[in-house]
Amino acid sequence: MLDFQAMISAIGPELLLALAGLCGVLAGAIMGDKFNGLSFKLGAGTLVLAALVVLMNWDGGDAFGGLVSTGPFVNFAKFVSFLAGAVTLLMGESFFKRHGTIRYEYPLLVIFASLGMGIILSASNLMTLYMGIETLSLSSYVLASFHRDSIRSSEAGLKYFVLGALASGILLYGISLVYGFTGSTSYADIAGAESGIGLLFGMVLMISGMAFKVSAAPMHVWTPDVYEGAPSPVVAFFATAPKMASMVVFANLLFTAFPTVFEDWQMIIAIIATLSMLIGAFGALIQTNLKRLLGYSSIANMGYALVAVASGAEYGAAALLVFMTTYVLASIGLFGGVLSMRREGGMVESIDELAGLVRRRTGLAVALTILVISVAGFPLAVGFLGKLVLFEAGWNAGLLPLLIVLVLSSVLAFGYYLRIILIMWVKEPAERFQPVDATVSWAVYASAAGCVVLFVFISPFIDWATRASAGFIQ
């Protein structure tokens, strides 16, 4: 018999999103184009409501015979992911309206993608995990090619779909091997199973599949092309909410299902982190397109986040939540900046288009400077403290070689981030950008203010993340 109280405690937000998505499909079928504008606001409101439901059921619970299990660690990621999804959805409304492509299907796809994020975060069984990944992925493929009349958008969607299908196949094969050698798909049963070469081989394939989802090297090749080709609001969504959810799921899977082979997967994660940090940093150095640069930057930042995963649950769980939240906060503002880059004739994406921005729009230039400082890990913004927490986790775990790569990658990153700041503050001003929707401007300024406020009041935030991760500490 179904225990509705346990279901609400464990997956209340997902039930809400599924119901809202189905109601949205019905409303769209009845109202047609009249539902387009309203759907964005209702979609964002639903995601905020889902985040509040997460707070109301913070301690989580188990449901469906152990197929789903939630606790503060994954609920932290759900809360941040749903809020990030709501903000990026609101930021996108004016963009699609200007391009004449505003459709109610877009917020519905974001809702269903968020449902997938919630399912993978709630998963305590490999079957639930795979079902959630496919729910998220199928929605994401369509989102990437949402501008179906644009060659760039269609190409981005096709590349994402083909490579995503390959990664899903690798992940599913890994799941099959793990099931074959342990006799179960439950995280708890896998953790208690005897280790062997078959289990390790399956685990490696699963790590490869999950690396694609977080755009970590060497499964990163889709990222710059999809970032450049997909519509900017879609990229803003990809760079924030799914990244937070996927990285925490990656860590939760390894911490919970494979704790007995920690030394084996730690080495693999360290290699992936090293490749991601170096490929992301060197790749970004030569970019002239701002979206491609942010794509390579995200690869490097996922490498930083994997340092926390490699540090293990005891040292890395809280550090991962802190770092990913600071990254998501800065990324929302930076993509708000990308959405602000519009002139007569359409959007512009070259970094040089930001030339002399401080003389044309001082407030926007200052806000973007703070956001760049934060994501680069300079002092005076919260991104610096996010990296510092990562460094401490790696140091406590004895990952000195990985920390050296982190520092070298961060130094390289200063090069391309500093270039953006110099172009905005030193170069002769380019043509003024056209005014954008107030929601986009609000998101940029609020993100920048959030980076400064969190820098000042970081202690309560770290304490919150530490309490959320307490379940992993023995």
CSV table of C-alpha atoms in Angstrom, one decimal:
chain,number,residue,atom,x,y,z
A,1,MET,CA,0.0,0.0,0.0
A,2,LEU,CA,1.3,3.4,-0.9
A,3,ASP,CA,2.5,5.6,2.0
A,4,PHE,CA,1.6,9.1,0.8
A,5,GLN,CA,3.3,10.8,3.7
A,6,ALA,CA,6.6,9.0,2.9
A,7,MET,CA,6.2,9.9,-0.8
A,8,ILE,CA,5.7,13.6,-0.1
A,9,SER,CA,8.7,13.6,2.3
A,10,ALA,CA,10.9,11.9,-0.3
A,11,ILE,CA,9.8,13.2,-3.6
A,12,GLY,CA,7.2,15.9,-2.9
A,13,PRO,CA,8.8,18.4,-5.3
A,14,GLU,CA,9.0,15.9,-8.1
A,15,LEU,CA,5.3,15.0,-7.7
A,16,LEU,CA,4.5,18.8,-7.9
A,17,LEU,CA,6.6,19.2,-11.0
A,18,ALA,CA,5.1,16.2,-12.7
A,19,LEU,CA,1.6,17.4,-12.0
A,20,ALA,CA,2.4,21.0,-13.1
A,21,GLY,CA,4.0,19.7,-16.3
A,22,LEU,CA,1.0,17.6,-17.2
A,23,CYS,CA,-1.4,20.5,-16.4
A,24,GLY,CA,0.8,22.7,-18.5
A,25,VAL,CA,0.5,20.4,-21.5
A,26,LEU,CA,-3.3,20.3,-21.1
A,27,ALA,CA,-3.5,24.1,-20.7
A,28,GLY,CA,-1.3,24.6,-23.8
A,29,ALA,CA,-3.5,22.3,-25.8
A,30,ILE,CA,-6.6,24.2,-24.8
A,31,MET,CA,-5.3,27.8,-24.9
A,32,GLY,CA,-2.8,27.5,-27.6
A,33,ASP,CA,-0.6,30.7,-28.2
A,34,LYS,CA,-2.6,32.6,-25.5
A,35,PHE,CA,-0.7,30.4,-22.9
A,36,ASN,CA,2.8,31.4,-24.2
A,37,GLY,CA,3.6,34.4,-22.0
A,38,LEU,CA,1.7,33.1,-19.0
A,39,SER,CA,3.5,29.8,-19.1
A,40,PHE,CA,6.9,31.3,-18.3
A,41,LYS,CA,5.7,33.0,-15.2
A,42,LEU,CA,3.7,29.9,-14.1
A,43,GLY,CA,6.7,27.7,-14.8
A,44,ALA,CA,9.0,29.9,-12.7
A,45,GLY,CA,6.4,30.0,-9.9
A,46,THR,CA,6.2,26.2,-10.0
A,47,LEU,CA,9.9,25.8,-9.6
A,48,VAL,CA,10.1,28.3,-6.7
A,49,LEU,CA,7.2,26.4,-5.1
A,50,ALA,CA,9.1,23.1,-5.6
A,51,ALA,CA,12.1,24.7,-3.9
A,52,LEU,CA,9.9,25.6,-0.9
A,53,VAL,CA,8.6,22.1,-0.8
A,54,VAL,CA,12.2,20.9,-0.6
A,55,LEU,CA,12.7,23.2,2.4
A,56,MET,CA,9.5,21.9,4.1
A,57,ASN,CA,10.8,18.3,3.8
A,58,TRP,CA,14.5,19.1,4.4
A,59,ASP,CA,15.2,15.8,6.2
A,60,GLY,CA,13.7,13.8,3.3
A,61,GLY,CA,12.8,10.1,3.6
A,62,ASP,CA,12.5,6.8,1.7
A,63,ALA,CA,9.7,5.8,-0.6
A,64,PHE,CA,8.7,3.1,-3.2
A,65,GLY,CA,10.5,0.3,-1.3
A,66,GLY,CA,13.8,2.1,-1.3
A,67,LEU,CA,13.9,3.1,-5.0
A,68,VAL,CA,14.1,6.7,-3.9
A,69,SER,CA,15.8,8.1,-0.8
A,70,THR,CA,16.5,11.8,0.1
A,71,GLY,CA,18.3,13.6,2.8
A,72,PRO,CA,19.7,17.1,3.4
A,73,PHE,CA,22.7,16.6,1.1
A,74,VAL,CA,20.6,16.0,-2.1
A,75,ASN,CA,17.9,18.4,-0.9
A,76,PHE,CA,20.5,21.2,-0.7
A,77,ALA,CA,21.2,20.6,-4.4
A,78,LYS,CA,17.5,20.4,-5.3
A,79,PHE,CA,16.9,23.7,-3.6
A,80,VAL,CA,19.6,25.5,-5.5
A,81,SER,CA,18.8,23.7,-8.8
A,82,PHE,CA,15.1,24.6,-8.7
A,83,LEU,CA,15.8,28.2,-7.9
A,84,ALA,CA,18.4,28.5,-10.6
A,85,GLY,CA,15.9,26.9,-13.1
A,86,ALA,CA,13.3,29.5,-12.1
A,87,VAL,CA,15.6,32.5,-12.6
A,88,THR,CA,16.9,31.3,-16.0
A,89,LEU,CA,13.3,30.7,-17.1
A,90,LEU,CA,12.3,34.2,-16.3
A,91,MET,CA,15.4,35.6,-18.0
A,92,GLY,CA,14.5,33.8,-21.2
A,93,GLU,CA,11.0,35.2,-21.7
A,94,SER,CA,12.0,38.5,-23.3
A,95,PHE,CA,14.7,36.7,-25.4
A,96,PHE,CA,12.2,34.4,-27.1
A,97,LYS,CA,9.6,37.2,-27.4
A,98,ARG,CA,12.1,39.3,-29.3
A,99,HIS,CA,13.0,36.4,-31.6
A,100,GLY,CA,9.4,35.6,-32.2
A,101,THR,CA,9.8,32.1,-30.9
A,102,ILE,CA,8.1,32.4,-27.5
A,103,ARG,CA,6.2,29.1,-27.0
A,104,TYR,CA,4.7,27.4,-24.0
A,105,GLU,CA,6.6,24.3,-24.8
A,106,TYR,CA,9.8,25.9,-23.6
A,107,PRO,CA,8.8,26.3,-19.9
A,108,LEU,CA,7.2,22.9,-20.0
A,109,LEU,CA,10.5,21.3,-21.2
A,110,VAL,CA,12.3,23.2,-18.4
A,111,ILE,CA,9.8,21.8,-15.9
A,112,PHE,CA,10.3,18.2,-17.2
A,113,ALA,CA,14.1,18.6,-17.2
A,114,SER,CA,13.8,19.8,-13.6
A,115,LEU,CA,11.7,16.8,-12.8
A,116,GLY,CA,14.6,14.7,-14.2
A,117,MET,CA,17.0,16.5,-12.0
A,118,GLY,CA,14.8,15.8,-8.9
A,119,ILE,CA,14.6,12.1,-9.8
A,120,ILE,CA,18.3,11.6,-10.2
A,121,LEU,CA,18.9,13.5,-6.9
A,122,SER,CA,16.4,11.3,-5.1
A,123,ALA,CA,17.7,8.0,-6.6
A,124,SER,CA,19.0,5.3,-4.4
A,125,ASN,CA,18.7,2.7,-7.1
A,126,LEU,CA,20.4,2.5,-10.4
A,127,MET,CA,17.1,2.0,-12.3
A,128,THR,CA,15.7,5.2,-10.7
A,129,LEU,CA,18.9,7.0,-11.6
A,130,TYR,CA,18.8,6.0,-15.2
A,131,MET,CA,15.1,6.9,-15.5
A,132,GLY,CA,15.9,10.4,-14.2
A,133,ILE,CA,18.9,10.9,-16.4
A,134,GLU,CA,16.8,10.0,-19.5
A,135,THR,CA,14.0,12.4,-18.4
A,136,LEU,CA,16.6,15.2,-18.0
A,137,SER,CA,18.4,14.3,-21.2
A,138,LEU,CA,15.4,14.0,-23.5
A,139,SER,CA,14.2,17.4,-22.4
A,140,SER,CA,17.6,18.9,-22.8
A,141,TYR,CA,18.1,17.6,-26.4
A,142,VAL,CA,14.9,19.4,-27.4
A,143,LEU,CA,15.8,22.6,-25.5
A,144,ALA,CA,19.2,22.8,-27.3
A,145,SER,CA,17.6,22.8,-30.7
A,146,PHE,CA,14.6,25.0,-29.6
A,147,HIS,CA,15.4,27.5,-32.4
A,148,ARG,CA,14.6,24.9,-35.0
A,149,ASP,CA,15.0,27.4,-37.9
A,150,SER,CA,18.5,28.3,-36.8
A,151,ILE,CA,21.3,26.1,-38.3
A,152,ARG,CA,23.5,26.7,-35.2
A,153,SER,CA,20.8,25.6,-32.8
A,154,SER,CA,19.8,22.5,-34.8
A,155,GLU,CA,23.5,21.5,-35.1
A,156,ALA,CA,23.9,22.0,-31.3
A,157,GLY,CA,20.8,19.8,-30.6
A,158,LEU,CA,22.0,17.1,-33.0
A,159,LYS,CA,25.5,17.0,-31.5
A,160,TYR,CA,24.1,16.9,-28.0
A,161,PHE,CA,21.7,14.1,-28.9
A,162,VAL,CA,24.3,11.9,-30.7
A,163,LEU,CA,27.0,12.3,-28.0
A,164,GLY,CA,24.4,12.1,-25.2
A,165,ALA,CA,23.0,8.8,-26.6
A,166,LEU,CA,26.5,7.4,-26.7
A,167,ALA,CA,27.1,8.4,-23.1
A,168,SER,CA,23.7,7.0,-22.0
A,169,GLY,CA,24.7,3.7,-23.7
A,170,ILE,CA,28.0,3.6,-21.8
A,171,LEU,CA,26.2,4.4,-18.5
A,172,LEU,CA,23.6,1.7,-19.1
A,173,TYR,CA,26.3,-0.9,-20.0
A,174,GLY,CA,28.1,0.0,-16.8
A,175,ILE,CA,24.8,-0.4,-14.8
A,176,SER,CA,24.3,-3.8,-16.4
A,177,LEU,CA,27.7,-4.9,-15.4
A,178,VAL,CA,27.3,-3.7,-11.8
A,179,TYR,CA,24.0,-5.5,-11.6
A,180,GLY,CA,25.5,-8.6,-13.1
A,181,PHE,CA,28.3,-8.8,-10.6
A,182,THR,CA,26.4,-7.7,-7.5
A,183,GLY,CA,22.9,-9.1,-8.2
A,184,SER,CA,21.2,-5.8,-7.3
A,185,THR,CA,20.7,-2.2,-8.5
A,186,SER,CA,20.2,-0.8,-5.0
A,187,TYR,CA,23.0,1.6,-3.8
A,188,ALA,CA,23.0,-0.1,-0.4
A,189,ASP,CA,23.3,-3.6,-1.8
A,190,ILE,CA,26.1,-2.6,-4.2
A,191,ALA,CA,28.0,-1.0,-1.3
A,192,GLY,CA,27.8,-4.2,0.6
A,193,ALA,CA,28.8,-6.5,-2.3
A,194,GLU,CA,32.2,-8.1,-2.7
A,195,SER,CA,34.6,-6.1,-4.9
A,196,GLY,CA,35.9,-7.6,-8.1
A,197,ILE,CA,37.2,-6.8,-11.5
A,198,GLY,CA,33.7,-6.9,-13.1
A,199,LEU,CA,32.3,-4.5,-10.5
A,200,LEU,CA,35.2,-2.1,-11.1
A,201,PHE,CA,34.8,-2.3,-14.9
A,202,GLY,CA,31.1,-1.5,-14.6
A,203,MET,CA,31.9,1.4,-12.2
A,204,VAL,CA,34.4,2.9,-14.6
A,205,LEU,CA,31.8,2.8,-17.4
A,206,MET,CA,29.3,4.5,-15.1
A,207,ILE,CA,31.8,7.2,-14.2
A,208,SER,CA,32.4,7.8,-17.9
A,209,GLY,CA,28.7,8.2,-18.5
A,210,MET,CA,28.3,10.6,-15.6
A,211,ALA,CA,31.4,12.6,-16.8
A,212,PHE,CA,29.4,13.4,-19.9
A,213,LYS,CA,26.5,14.8,-17.9
A,214,VAL,CA,28.8,17.2,-16.0
A,215,SER,CA,30.9,18.0,-19.1
A,216,ALA,CA,34.1,16.7,-17.6
A,217,ALA,CA,37.0,15.7,-19.8
A,218,PRO,CA,37.4,13.6,-21.8
A,219,MET,CA,33.6,13.5,-22.3
A,220,HIS,CA,33.4,17.3,-22.6
A,221,VAL,CA,33.6,17.7,-26.4
A,222,TRP,CA,29.9,18.6,-26.7
A,223,THR,CA,30.1,21.6,-24.3
A,224,PRO,CA,31.7,24.5,-26.3
A,225,ASP,CA,29.6,23.7,-29.5
A,226,VAL,CA,26.3,23.4,-27.6
A,227,TYR,CA,27.1,26.5,-25.6
A,228,GLU,CA,27.7,28.5,-28.8
A,229,GLY,CA,24.9,27.1,-30.9
A,230,ALA,CA,22.0,26.7,-28.4
A,231,PRO,CA,19.8,29.8,-27.6
A,232,SER,CA,21.4,31.8,-24.8
A,233,PRO,CA,18.6,31.2,-22.2
A,234,VAL,CA,18.9,27.5,-22.8
A,235,VAL,CA,22.7,27.7,-22.2
A,236,ALA,CA,22.0,29.7,-19.0
A,237,PHE,CA,19.8,26.8,-17.8
A,238,PHE,CA,22.3,24.1,-18.9
A,239,ALA,CA,25.2,25.9,-17.1
A,240,THR,CA,23.4,26.2,-13.8
A,241,ALA,CA,20.6,23.9,-12.6
A,242,PRO,CA,21.5,20.6,-14.3
A,243,LYS,CA,25.2,21.2,-13.6
A,244,MET,CA,24.5,21.5,-9.8
A,245,ALA,CA,22.2,18.5,-9.8
A,246,SER,CA,24.5,16.2,-12.0
A,247,MET,CA,27.6,17.0,-10.0
A,248,VAL,CA,25.9,16.3,-6.6
A,249,VAL,CA,24.4,13.1,-8.1
A,250,PHE,CA,27.9,12.1,-9.3
A,251,ALA,CA,29.3,12.5,-5.8
A,252,ASN,CA,26.3,10.9,-4.1
A,253,LEU,CA,26.5,7.8,-6.4
A,254,LEU,CA,30.2,7.3,-5.6
A,255,PHE,CA,29.9,8.1,-1.9
A,256,THR,CA,26.9,5.9,-1.4
A,257,ALA,CA,27.2,3.0,-3.8
A,258,PHE,CA,30.9,2.5,-4.0
A,259,PRO,CA,32.5,3.5,-0.6
A,260,THR,CA,34.4,0.2,-0.4
A,261,VAL,CA,36.4,0.8,-3.5
A,262,PHE,CA,37.2,4.5,-2.7
A,263,GLU,CA,40.9,4.1,-3.6
A,264,ASP,CA,40.0,2.8,-7.0
A,265,TRP,CA,37.6,5.5,-8.1
A,266,GLN,CA,39.5,8.3,-6.3
A,267,MET,CA,42.4,7.8,-8.8
A,268,ILE,CA,40.0,7.9,-11.8
A,269,ILE,CA,38.2,11.0,-10.6
A,270,ALA,CA,41.6,12.7,-10.0
A,271,ILE,CA,42.6,12.0,-13.6
A,272,ILE,CA,39.3,13.3,-14.9
A,273,ALA,CA,39.6,16.4,-12.7
A,274,THR,CA,43.2,17.1,-13.9
A,275,LEU,CA,42.2,16.7,-17.6
A,276,SER,CA,39.1,18.9,-17.1
A,277,MET,CA,41.1,21.7,-15.3
A,278,LEU,CA,43.8,21.8,-18.0
A,279,ILE,CA,41.6,21.4,-21.1
A,280,GLY,CA,39.2,23.9,-19.8
A,281,ALA,CA,41.9,26.5,-18.9
A,282,PHE,CA,43.9,26.1,-22.1
A,283,GLY,CA,40.8,25.9,-24.3
A,284,ALA,CA,39.3,29.2,-22.9
A,285,LEU,CA,42.6,31.1,-23.5
A,286,ILE,CA,42.1,31.1,-27.3
A,287,GLN,CA,38.4,31.8,-27.4
A,288,THR,CA,36.9,35.0,-28.9
A,289,ASN,CA,33.3,34.1,-28.5
A,290,LEU,CA,32.0,34.7,-25.0
A,291,LYS,CA,29.6,31.7,-24.9
A,292,ARG,CA,32.4,29.3,-26.0
A,293,LEU,CA,34.7,30.8,-23.4
A,294,LEU,CA,32.1,30.2,-20.7
A,295,GLY,CA,31.7,26.7,-22.1
A,296,TYR,CA,35.5,26.0,-21.6
A,297,SER,CA,35.3,27.8,-18.2
A,298,SER,CA,32.5,25.4,-17.1
A,299,ILE,CA,34.8,22.4,-18.1
A,300,ALA,CA,37.6,23.8,-15.9
A,301,ASN,CA,35.1,24.5,-13.0
A,302,MET,CA,33.8,21.0,-13.2
A,303,GLY,CA,37.4,19.9,-12.8
A,304,TYR,CA,37.6,22.0,-9.6
A,305,ALA,CA,34.4,20.5,-8.3
A,306,LEU,CA,35.7,17.0,-8.9
A,307,VAL,CA,38.6,17.8,-6.6
A,308,ALA,CA,36.0,17.8,-3.8
A,309,VAL,CA,34.6,14.5,-5.1
A,310,ALA,CA,38.1,12.9,-5.1
A,311,SER,CA,38.6,14.2,-1.5
A,312,GLY,CA,35.9,11.7,-0.4
A,313,ALA,CA,32.6,12.2,1.5
A,314,GLU,CA,34.2,13.2,4.8
A,315,TYR,CA,36.2,16.1,3.5
A,316,GLY,CA,34.6,16.8,0.1
A,317,ALA,CA,30.8,16.7,0.5
A,318,ALA,CA,30.3,20.1,2.1
A,319,ALA,CA,33.0,21.7,-0.1
A,320,LEU,CA,31.2,20.4,-3.2
A,321,LEU,CA,27.9,22.1,-2.1
A,322,VAL,CA,29.6,25.4,-1.3
A,323,PHE,CA,31.7,25.5,-4.5
A,324,MET,CA,28.8,24.5,-6.9
A,325,THR,CA,26.5,27.0,-5.3
A,326,THR,CA,29.0,29.8,-5.8
A,327,TYR,CA,29.6,28.7,-9.4
A,328,VAL,CA,25.8,28.6,-10.1
A,329,LEU,CA,25.3,32.0,-8.6
A,330,ALA,CA,28.0,33.6,-10.7
A,331,SER,CA,27.0,31.8,-13.9
A,332,ILE,CA,23.4,33.1,-13.7
A,333,GLY,CA,24.7,36.6,-13.7
A,334,LEU,CA,27.3,36.0,-16.4
A,335,PHE,CA,24.6,34.6,-18.7
A,336,GLY,CA,22.4,37.5,-17.9
A,337,GLY,CA,25.3,39.6,-19.2
A,338,VAL,CA,25.3,37.5,-22.4
A,339,LEU,CA,21.6,38.1,-22.8
A,340,SER,CA,22.3,41.9,-22.4
A,341,MET,CA,24.6,41.9,-25.4
A,342,ARG,CA,22.1,42.9,-28.1
A,343,ARG,CA,22.4,45.5,-30.8
A,344,GLU,CA,20.4,46.5,-33.9
A,345,GLY,CA,20.2,43.3,-35.9
A,346,GLY,CA,20.4,40.8,-33.1
A,347,MET,CA,22.5,39.3,-30.4
A,348,VAL,CA,26.3,39.7,-30.4
A,349,GLU,CA,28.6,37.2,-28.7
A,350,SER,CA,32.2,38.3,-29.3
A,351,ILE,CA,34.2,39.3,-26.3
A,352,ASP,CA,35.3,42.5,-28.1
A,353,GLU,CA,31.7,43.7,-28.2
A,354,LEU,CA,32.1,44.4,-24.5
A,355,ALA,CA,34.8,47.1,-25.3
A,356,GLY,CA,34.4,50.2,-23.1
A,357,LEU,CA,31.3,48.9,-21.5
A,358,VAL,CA,32.1,50.9,-18.3
A,359,ARG,CA,31.5,54.2,-20.2
A,360,ARG,CA,28.3,53.1,-21.8
A,361,ARG,CA,26.7,51.1,-19.0
A,362,THR,CA,28.7,51.5,-15.8
A,363,GLY,CA,26.4,49.5,-13.6
A,364,LEU,CA,26.4,46.5,-15.9
A,365,ALA,CA,30.2,46.7,-16.3
A,366,VAL,CA,30.7,46.8,-12.5
A,367,ALA,CA,28.3,43.9,-12.0
A,368,LEU,CA,30.0,41.8,-14.7
A,369,THR,CA,33.4,42.6,-13.3
A,370,ILE,CA,32.3,41.3,-9.8
A,371,LEU,CA,30.9,38.1,-11.4
A,372,VAL,CA,34.0,37.5,-13.5
A,373,ILE,CA,36.1,38.0,-10.3
A,374,SER,CA,33.9,35.5,-8.5
A,375,VAL,CA,34.0,32.8,-11.1
A,376,ALA,CA,37.8,33.3,-11.6
A,377,GLY,CA,38.4,32.8,-7.9
A,378,PHE,CA,39.9,36.3,-7.3
A,379,PRO,CA,39.6,37.6,-3.7
A,380,LEU,CA,36.7,40.0,-2.8
A,381,ALA,CA,34.0,37.7,-4.2
A,382,VAL,CA,32.5,34.4,-2.9
A,383,GLY,CA,34.1,32.4,-5.7
A,384,PHE,CA,37.5,32.8,-4.0
A,385,LEU,CA,36.1,31.3,-0.8
A,386,GLY,CA,34.5,28.5,-2.8
A,387,LYS,CA,37.9,27.5,-4.3
A,388,LEU,CA,39.5,28.0,-0.8
A,389,VAL,CA,37.1,25.4,0.6
A,390,LEU,CA,37.9,23.0,-2.2
A,391,PHE,CA,41.6,23.5,-1.5
A,392,GLU,CA,41.2,22.7,2.1
A,393,ALA,CA,39.2,19.5,1.3
A,394,GLY,CA,41.9,18.4,-1.1
A,395,TRP,CA,44.7,19.2,1.4
A,396,ASN,CA,43.0,17.3,4.2
A,397,ALA,CA,42.6,14.3,1.8
A,398,GLY,CA,46.3,14.4,0.9
A,399,LEU,CA,45.7,15.3,-2.8
A,400,LEU,CA,48.7,17.5,-3.2
A,401,PRO,CA,49.4,16.8,-6.9
A,402,LEU,CA,45.8,17.6,-7.7
A,403,LEU,CA,46.0,20.8,-5.8
A,404,ILE,CA,49.1,21.9,-7.8
A,405,VAL,CA,47.1,21.4,-11.0
A,406,LEU,CA,44.2,23.3,-9.5
A,407,VAL,CA,46.5,26.3,-8.7
A,408,LEU,CA,48.1,26.2,-12.1
A,409,SER,CA,44.8,26.0,-13.8
A,410,SER,CA,43.5,28.9,-11.8
A,411,VAL,CA,46.6,31.0,-12.8
A,412,LEU,CA,45.8,30.2,-16.4
A,413,ALA,CA,42.2,31.2,-15.9
A,414,PHE,CA,43.3,34.6,-14.6
A,415,GLY,CA,44.5,35.2,-18.1
A,416,TYR,CA,41.2,34.9,-20.0
A,417,TYR,CA,39.1,36.3,-17.2
A,418,LEU,CA,41.4,39.4,-16.9
A,419,ARG,CA,41.1,39.9,-20.6
A,420,ILE,CA,37.3,40.3,-20.2
A,421,ILE,CA,37.8,42.9,-17.5
A,422,LEU,CA,40.4,44.9,-19.4
A,423,ILE,CA,38.2,45.0,-22.5
A,424,MET,CA,35.3,46.4,-20.5
A,425,TRP,CA,37.4,48.9,-18.5
A,426,VAL,CA,40.3,50.0,-20.8
A,427,LYS,CA,39.3,49.8,-24.5
A,428,GLU,CA,37.5,52.5,-26.4
A,429,PRO,CA,33.7,52.0,-26.2
A,430,ALA,CA,31.9,50.1,-28.8
A,431,GLU,CA,28.3,50.8,-29.9
A,432,ARG,CA,25.8,50.9,-27.0
A,433,PHE,CA,23.7,47.8,-26.3
A,434,GLN,CA,20.0,48.0,-26.7
A,435,PRO,CA,17.9,48.0,-23.5
A,436,VAL,CA,16.9,44.6,-22.2
A,437,ASP,CA,14.1,43.3,-20.1
A,438,ALA,CA,14.3,44.3,-16.4
A,439,THR,CA,14.3,40.7,-15.3
A,440,VAL,CA,17.6,40.1,-17.0
A,441,SER,CA,19.2,43.3,-15.5
A,442,TRP,CA,17.8,42.3,-12.1
A,443,ALA,CA,19.3,38.8,-12.4
A,444,VAL,CA,22.8,40.3,-13.2
A,445,TYR,CA,22.8,42.8,-10.4
A,446,ALA,CA,21.3,40.4,-7.9
A,447,SER,CA,23.9,37.7,-8.7
A,448,ALA,CA,26.7,40.2,-8.4
A,449,ALA,CA,25.3,41.5,-5.1
A,450,GLY,CA,24.9,37.9,-3.9
A,451,CYS,CA,28.6,37.1,-4.7
A,452,VAL,CA,29.6,40.0,-2.5
A,453,VAL,CA,27.2,39.4,0.3
A,454,LEU,CA,28.1,35.7,0.5
A,455,PHE,CA,31.7,36.6,0.6
A,456,VAL,CA,31.1,38.7,3.7
A,457,PHE,CA,28.7,36.2,5.4
A,458,ILE,CA,30.3,32.9,4.2
A,459,SER,CA,30.4,31.3,7.7
A,460,PRO,CA,26.6,30.6,8.1
A,461,PHE,CA,26.5,29.4,4.5
A,462,ILE,CA,29.4,26.9,5.0
A,463,ASP,CA,27.8,25.8,8.3
A,464,TRP,CA,24.5,25.1,6.4
A,465,ALA,CA,26.4,23.0,3.8
A,466,THR,CA,28.3,21.2,6.5
A,467,ARG,CA,25.1,20.3,8.4
A,468,ALA,CA,23.6,19.1,5.1
A,469,SER,CA,26.6,16.8,4.5
A,470,ALA,CA,26.7,15.5,8.1
A,471,GLY,CA,25.1,12.2,7.0
A,472,PHE,CA,28.3,11.2,5.2
A,473,ILE,CA,30.6,11.8,8.2
A,474,GLN,CA,31.1,8.6,10.3
